[in-house]
Short mmCIF file of C-alpha atoms in Angstrom, two decimals:
data_model
loop_
_atom_site.label_atom_id
_atom_site.label_comp_id
_atom_site.label_asym_id
_atom_site.label_seq_id
_atom_site.Cartn_x
_atom_site.Cartn_y
_atom_site.Cartn_z
CA MET G 1 -28.00 -54.63 65.15
CA ASP G 2 -28.95 -57.70 63.62
CA THR G 3 -26.14 -60.14 63.75
CA ARG G 4 -27.82 -63.18 61.90
CA SER G 5 -25.92 -62.75 58.74
CA ASN G 6 -22.51 -62.14 60.24
CA ASN G 7 -21.97 -65.66 61.40
CA HIS G 8 -22.47 -67.48 58.42
CA THR G 9 -20.28 -69.46 55.98
CA LEU G 10 -19.91 -68.20 52.49
CA ALA G 11 -23.12 -68.42 50.19
CA PHE G 12 -22.79 -70.06 47.11
CA ASP G 13 -22.05 -68.27 43.59
CA VAL G 14 -24.28 -69.82 41.13
CA THR G 15 -21.65 -71.35 38.52
CA HIS G 16 -21.89 -74.33 36.09
CA ARG G 17 -19.78 -76.37 38.62
CA LEU G 18 -22.16 -75.59 41.24
CA VAL G 19 -25.09 -76.93 38.96
CA LEU G 20 -23.55 -79.77 38.00
CA SER G 21 -22.11 -80.84 41.60
CA ILE G 22 -26.08 -80.74 42.51
CA ALA G 23 -27.52 -82.29 39.17
CA ILE G 24 -24.85 -85.30 38.76
CA PRO G 25 -25.16 -86.51 42.09
CA MET G 26 -29.26 -86.00 42.18
CA THR G 27 -29.39 -87.81 38.92
CA LEU G 28 -27.06 -90.84 39.86
CA GLY G 29 -29.34 -91.14 43.06
CA PHE G 30 -32.74 -91.08 41.07
CA MET G 31 -31.22 -93.68 38.57
CA THR G 32 -31.66 -96.34 41.39
CA THR G 33 -35.37 -95.70 41.71
CA PRO G 34 -36.49 -97.73 38.63
CA LEU G 35 -34.39 -100.59 40.38
CA LEU G 36 -36.76 -100.40 43.08
CA GLY G 37 -39.69 -101.34 40.74
CA LEU G 38 -37.80 -104.17 38.87
CA THR G 39 -36.76 -105.68 42.19
CA ASN G 40 -40.25 -105.34 43.65
CA THR G 41 -41.89 -107.18 40.44
CA ALA G 42 -38.93 -109.70 40.59
CA VAL G 43 -39.83 -110.38 44.02
CA VAL G 44 -43.59 -110.74 43.91
CA GLY G 45 -43.11 -112.39 40.34
CA HIS G 46 -41.46 -115.10 42.09
CA MET G 47 -44.59 -116.17 43.88
CA GLY G 48 -46.22 -117.29 40.70
CA ASP G 49 -49.43 -115.35 41.34
CA PRO G 50 -50.50 -113.08 38.57
CA ASP G 51 -53.08 -111.52 40.97
CA ALA G 52 -50.34 -110.64 43.53
CA LEU G 53 -48.27 -108.90 40.85
CA ALA G 54 -51.19 -107.16 39.70
CA GLY G 55 -52.01 -106.05 43.08
CA LEU G 56 -48.57 -104.79 43.78
CA ALA G 57 -48.77 -102.65 40.73
CA ILE G 58 -51.90 -101.20 41.28
CA GLY G 59 -51.02 -100.27 44.87
CA ALA G 60 -47.56 -98.73 44.05
CA MET G 61 -49.41 -96.51 41.35
CA LEU G 62 -51.91 -95.21 43.49
CA PHE G 63 -49.24 -94.49 46.14
CA ASP G 64 -46.96 -92.69 43.73
CA LEU G 65 -50.25 -90.80 42.41
CA ILE G 66 -50.67 -89.52 45.98
CA MET G 67 -47.26 -88.92 47.05
CA GLY G 68 -47.07 -86.71 43.37
CA SER G 69 -49.36 -84.43 44.71
CA PHE G 70 -47.11 -83.26 47.40
CA ASN G 71 -44.07 -82.51 45.28
CA PHE G 72 -44.70 -78.89 45.86
CA LEU G 73 -43.05 -79.49 49.39
CA ARG G 74 -39.61 -80.28 47.76
CA ALA G 75 -39.54 -77.73 45.02
CA SER G 76 -41.01 -74.96 47.80
CA THR G 77 -38.58 -76.04 50.27
CA THR G 78 -35.30 -75.90 47.92
CA GLY G 79 -36.51 -72.46 46.69
CA LEU G 80 -37.13 -70.74 49.91
CA THR G 81 -33.83 -72.36 51.47
CA ALA G 82 -31.87 -71.13 48.55
CA GLN G 83 -33.06 -67.52 49.00
CA ALA G 84 -32.17 -67.44 52.73
CA TYR G 85 -28.67 -69.55 51.83
CA GLY G 86 -28.07 -66.92 49.03
CA ARG G 87 -28.65 -64.07 52.00
CA ARG G 88 -26.50 -66.16 54.33
CA ASP G 89 -29.08 -66.11 56.85
CA GLN G 90 -29.08 -69.31 58.57
CA HIS G 91 -31.55 -68.55 60.81
CA GLU G 92 -34.11 -68.14 58.15
CA GLN G 93 -32.56 -71.41 56.89
CA GLN G 94 -33.33 -73.20 60.00
CA ALA G 95 -37.01 -71.67 60.13
CA VAL G 96 -37.71 -72.97 56.57
CA PHE G 97 -36.80 -76.40 57.28
CA TRP G 98 -39.04 -76.52 60.36
CA ARG G 99 -41.81 -75.28 58.65
CA ALA G 100 -41.33 -77.64 55.64
CA LEU G 101 -40.91 -80.74 57.97
CA ILE G 102 -44.05 -79.45 60.32
CA SER G 103 -45.87 -79.33 57.17
CA ALA G 104 -44.83 -82.66 55.63
CA LEU G 105 -45.57 -84.51 58.88
CA GLY G 106 -48.97 -83.03 58.88
CA CYS G 107 -49.77 -83.81 55.36
CA GLY G 108 -48.40 -87.47 56.19
CA LEU G 109 -50.64 -87.68 59.12
CA ALA G 110 -53.74 -86.61 57.15
CA LEU G 111 -53.26 -89.16 54.41
CA LEU G 112 -52.78 -91.69 57.09
CA PHE G 113 -56.42 -90.55 58.27
CA LEU G 114 -57.75 -90.44 55.06
CA SER G 115 -56.16 -93.88 54.13
CA PRO G 116 -59.44 -96.04 54.05
CA LEU G 117 -61.40 -93.52 51.81
CA LEU G 118 -58.08 -93.49 49.54
CA ILE G 119 -57.76 -97.09 48.86
CA ALA G 120 -61.66 -97.64 48.68
CA ALA G 121 -61.58 -94.82 45.85
CA GLY G 122 -58.21 -96.45 44.14
CA LEU G 123 -60.00 -99.62 44.14
CA ARG G 124 -63.16 -98.61 42.44
CA LEU G 125 -61.11 -96.15 40.09
CA MET G 126 -59.01 -99.10 38.80
CA GLY G 127 -61.78 -101.88 38.87
CA ALA G 128 -59.36 -104.39 41.05
CA GLU G 129 -61.69 -106.97 42.69
CA GLY G 130 -61.02 -110.30 44.53
CA SER G 131 -57.56 -111.23 45.19
CA ILE G 132 -56.19 -108.33 42.98
CA ALA G 133 -57.94 -105.84 45.57
CA GLU G 134 -56.71 -107.68 48.37
CA ALA G 135 -53.34 -107.77 47.53
CA THR G 136 -53.64 -104.19 46.50
CA SER G 137 -54.90 -103.36 50.01
CA THR G 138 -52.18 -105.26 51.76
CA TYR G 139 -49.54 -103.27 50.02
CA PHE G 140 -51.25 -99.88 50.41
CA SER G 141 -52.17 -100.39 54.00
CA ILE G 142 -48.50 -100.87 54.71
CA ARG G 143 -47.09 -98.76 52.19
CA ILE G 144 -49.23 -95.70 53.63
CA LEU G 145 -47.75 -96.13 56.90
CA ALA G 146 -44.53 -94.44 55.53
CA ALA G 147 -46.10 -91.21 54.17
CA PRO G 148 -45.14 -88.98 57.16
CA ALA G 149 -41.47 -90.35 56.59
CA ALA G 150 -41.69 -90.18 52.78
CA LEU G 151 -43.29 -86.38 52.97
CA ALA G 152 -40.66 -85.63 55.30
CA ASN G 153 -37.93 -86.90 52.90
CA TYR G 154 -39.14 -84.41 50.47
CA ALA G 155 -38.69 -81.57 52.92
CA ILE G 156 -35.35 -82.74 54.10
CA LEU G 157 -34.00 -83.51 50.42
CA GLY G 158 -35.73 -79.89 49.36
CA PHE G 159 -33.22 -78.52 52.19
CA VAL G 160 -30.21 -79.91 51.24
CA LEU G 161 -30.59 -79.06 47.40
CA GLY G 162 -31.38 -75.55 48.32
CA ARG G 163 -28.16 -75.41 50.28
CA GLY G 164 -26.41 -76.99 47.14
CA GLN G 165 -25.51 -80.06 49.17
CA GLY G 166 -26.07 -82.64 46.17
CA ASN G 167 -23.79 -85.08 47.85
CA VAL G 168 -26.09 -85.14 50.94
CA GLY G 169 -29.00 -85.82 48.70
CA LEU G 170 -27.24 -88.51 46.69
CA LEU G 171 -26.12 -90.38 50.08
CA LEU G 172 -30.15 -90.00 51.33
CA GLN G 173 -31.47 -91.60 47.96
CA ALA G 174 -28.91 -94.61 48.39
CA ILE G 175 -29.90 -95.33 51.87
CA ILE G 176 -33.69 -95.17 50.99
CA ASN G 177 -33.39 -97.29 48.12
CA GLY G 178 -30.72 -99.33 49.26
CA ILE G 179 -32.26 -100.46 52.24
CA ASN G 180 -35.77 -100.86 50.34
CA ILE G 181 -34.20 -103.21 47.79
CA LEU G 182 -32.29 -105.26 50.52
CA LEU G 183 -35.42 -105.69 52.81
CA SER G 184 -37.59 -106.24 50.08
CA ILE G 185 -35.89 -109.14 48.74
CA TYR G 186 -34.97 -110.51 52.09
CA LEU G 187 -38.77 -110.02 53.50
CA GLY G 188 -40.59 -110.92 50.37
CA LEU G 189 -38.37 -114.22 49.27
CA SER G 190 -36.28 -115.19 52.06
CA LEU G 191 -39.24 -115.08 54.38
CA GLY G 192 -41.94 -115.28 52.19
CA TRP G 193 -43.96 -112.55 52.92
CA GLY G 194 -44.62 -111.55 49.43
CA VAL G 195 -46.60 -108.33 48.76
CA ALA G 196 -46.59 -107.64 52.13
CA GLY G 197 -43.03 -107.84 52.47
CA VAL G 198 -42.19 -105.56 49.89
CA ALA G 199 -44.54 -103.01 51.24
CA TRP G 200 -42.58 -103.25 54.51
CA GLY G 201 -39.16 -103.14 52.86
CA THR G 202 -40.30 -99.85 51.21
CA MET G 203 -41.47 -98.45 54.64
CA ALA G 204 -38.27 -99.27 56.37
CA GLY G 205 -36.33 -97.56 53.50
CA GLU G 206 -38.30 -94.29 53.79
CA THR G 207 -37.91 -94.33 57.52
CA ALA G 208 -34.24 -94.91 57.55
CA GLY G 209 -33.83 -92.26 55.02
CA ALA G 210 -36.08 -89.74 57.02
CA LEU G 211 -33.87 -90.68 60.57
CA ALA G 212 -30.49 -90.20 58.29
CA GLY G 213 -31.58 -87.02 56.86
CA LEU G 214 -32.62 -85.58 60.25
CA PHE G 215 -29.28 -86.36 61.93
CA ILE G 216 -27.42 -84.89 59.09
CA VAL G 217 -29.47 -81.61 58.96
CA LEU G 218 -29.88 -81.31 62.57
CA ARG G 219 -26.00 -81.82 63.29
CA GLY G 220 -25.38 -78.61 61.08
CA PHE G 221 -27.64 -76.37 62.79
CA GLY G 222 -26.12 -73.94 65.40
CA LYS G 223 -28.27 -72.87 68.54
CA ALA G 224 -27.40 -69.44 68.15
CA GLU G 225 -29.59 -69.31 65.09
CA ARG G 226 -32.34 -71.41 65.97
CA PRO G 227 -35.76 -69.77 65.43
CA ALA G 228 -38.32 -69.42 67.88
CA ARG G 229 -41.69 -71.33 67.87
CA ALA G 230 -43.40 -68.11 67.16
CA GLU G 231 -41.28 -67.56 63.92
CA ILE G 232 -41.88 -71.00 62.83
CA PHE G 233 -45.56 -70.62 62.97
CA SER G 234 -45.38 -66.86 61.73
CA ARG G 235 -48.68 -66.25 59.98
CA HIS G 236 -46.37 -64.17 57.57
CA ARG G 237 -44.06 -67.29 56.83
CA LEU G 238 -46.11 -70.28 57.02
CA PRO G 239 -48.47 -69.59 54.14
CA SER G 240 -45.61 -70.17 51.54
CA PHE G 241 -46.47 -73.64 52.18
CA LEU G 242 -49.97 -73.82 53.52
CA PRO G 243 -52.06 -72.97 50.18
CA SER G 244 -50.63 -76.00 48.17
CA THR G 245 -50.94 -78.21 51.28
CA ALA G 246 -54.72 -77.28 51.40
CA THR G 247 -55.22 -77.73 47.75
CA SER G 248 -53.29 -81.27 47.37
CA LEU G 249 -55.28 -82.52 50.56
CA SER G 250 -58.64 -81.13 49.25
CA ALA G 251 -57.98 -82.76 46.17
CA LEU G 252 -57.46 -86.09 47.41
CA SER G 253 -60.46 -85.91 49.56
CA CYS G 254 -62.64 -85.00 46.89
#
């Protein structure tokens, strides 16, 4: 007899209150994102170097363009987690999380490997030269180090949203953006690191958010529902992430 669904907390019913409990916290969380751009612009702007400001803008745009290619990680994780949660299947919820996290980390490592090609292509595409290209390369080469953590945050956020935990999503966004803003100001202005300081601040925020998210998610996992490695890497389940992963990586490498 399969007892997987007998030990689970009550799954949610889709109500207006539930939708708002997810939408409102996440809206508040994402409202802090524009503050990052304003803060970073203000920090680099205080340097009085227009080339550094242009390099920051180009580097941030390139990174956001690349990360946007992996939005499927968050969306697919949310959908698959919600399905398992609706079935009260905590075993499959854990399996979905690990598949998403492994896919995210794999994509992040691939981006690190491809980063020299990506920055070269980005500089050619934007026509950046001289000190602007140097500032762009400085920002991007540091920021790309956070790619595994940034994509892990996609998987973690997708998982908590799939479980209807909008408040957890808000907390994680606050951690990511708050640390980002504070360290960007401290490193960029107080220590005078400029563009590099802003990039390190952003990397620290993404990393702290990923670590906090892992702590919160793993703390809620029960050992009884822990999936076996063979289930996580099941050829019947893992393909739900792999097609989009392969498409995104192939598009970026072209």
